[in-house]
Tab-separated table of C-alpha atoms in Angstrom:
chain	number	residue	atom	x	y	z
A	1	UNK	CA	84.463	98.062	114.673
A	2	UNK	CA	82.295	101.290	114.525
A	3	UNK	CA	83.158	102.173	111.336
A	4	UNK	CA	82.607	98.909	109.988
A	5	UNK	CA	79.325	98.526	111.325
A	6	UNK	CA	78.554	102.283	109.846
A	7	UNK	CA	79.759	101.170	106.127
A	8	UNK	CA	77.647	97.750	106.892
A	9	UNK	CA	74.688	99.893	107.297
A	10	UNK	CA	75.131	101.538	104.520
A	11	UNK	CA	76.079	98.781	101.877
A	12	UNK	CA	73.765	96.188	103.397
A	13	UNK	CA	70.807	97.584	104.836
A	14	UNK	CA	70.334	100.436	102.932
A	15	UNK	CA	71.228	102.776	105.904
A	16	UNK	CA	72.671	106.657	105.571
A	17	UNK	CA	76.329	106.895	104.235
A	18	UNK	CA	78.858	107.056	106.689
A	19	UNK	CA	80.607	110.614	107.683
A	20	UNK	CA	83.437	110.908	106.090
A	21	UNK	CA	87.288	111.818	107.870
A	22	UNK	CA	87.678	115.983	107.942
A	23	UNK	CA	89.584	116.901	104.675
A	24	UNK	CA	91.866	119.956	106.006
A	25	UNK	CA	93.157	121.606	109.002
A	26	UNK	CA	92.664	121.227	112.898
A	27	UNK	CA	89.770	118.722	112.860
A	28	UNK	CA	92.485	117.165	110.185
A	29	UNK	CA	95.260	116.526	112.493
A	30	UNK	CA	92.781	115.915	115.580
A	31	UNK	CA	91.314	112.627	113.524
A	32	UNK	CA	94.640	111.453	112.534
A	33	UNK	CA	95.929	112.028	116.135
A	34	UNK	CA	93.714	109.515	117.681
A	35	UNK	CA	93.718	107.411	114.785
A	36	UNK	CA	97.788	107.154	115.759
A	37	UNK	CA	96.985	106.547	119.408
A	38	UNK	CA	94.187	104.065	118.626
A	39	UNK	CA	97.183	102.190	116.610
A	40	UNK	CA	99.845	102.641	119.309
A	41	UNK	CA	96.874	101.150	122.077
A	42	UNK	CA	96.569	98.197	119.721
A	43	UNK	CA	100.496	97.309	119.412
A	44	UNK	CA	100.951	97.878	123.367
A	45	UNK	CA	98.363	95.499	123.837
A	46	UNK	CA	99.625	93.153	121.592
A	47	UNK	CA	103.027	92.994	122.567
A	48	UNK	CA	101.785	93.100	126.357
A	49	UNK	CA	100.002	89.912	124.885
A	50	UNK	CA	103.358	88.469	123.268
A	51	UNK	CA	105.122	88.863	126.438
A	52	UNK	CA	102.813	86.907	128.623
A	53	UNK	CA	102.894	84.413	126.352
A	54	UNK	CA	106.664	84.675	126.312
A	55	UNK	CA	107.118	84.077	129.929
A	56	UNK	CA	104.417	81.147	129.989
A	57	UNK	CA	106.838	78.948	127.432
A	58	UNK	CA	109.905	80.048	129.436
A	59	UNK	CA	111.661	78.431	126.318
A	60	UNK	CA	113.723	80.976	124.313
A	61	UNK	CA	113.788	78.939	121.631
A	62	UNK	CA	109.999	78.065	121.691
A	63	UNK	CA	109.648	81.712	122.231
A	64	UNK	CA	111.291	82.807	118.968
A	65	UNK	CA	108.161	83.756	116.528
A	66	UNK	CA	106.304	85.194	119.111
A	67	UNK	CA	109.692	87.803	119.544
A	68	UNK	CA	109.166	88.558	115.917
A	69	UNK	CA	105.394	89.320	116.159
A	70	UNK	CA	106.653	91.734	118.720
A	71	UNK	CA	108.848	93.437	116.731
A	72	UNK	CA	105.996	93.040	113.542
A	73	UNK	CA	103.473	95.175	115.783
A	74	UNK	CA	106.504	97.438	116.798
A	75	UNK	CA	106.994	98.264	113.067
A	76	UNK	CA	103.525	98.958	112.362
A	77	UNK	CA	104.205	102.637	114.506
């Protein structure tokens, strides 16, 4: 959300341009690893919440769509 706030502030409110990510070297690698870890955390959280919903339903047929969404979250990695 911080990224979106910075871009909206720049485009809509005349704020300063948001900083660009590093282009090369170790800073770029660190930036990309952080993004991947955020994605990993989001996918793990989504799979966990979907698993809670599956356990709450208790019916394998009714929970099939939720299981397919778990696979979608894992494919994002």
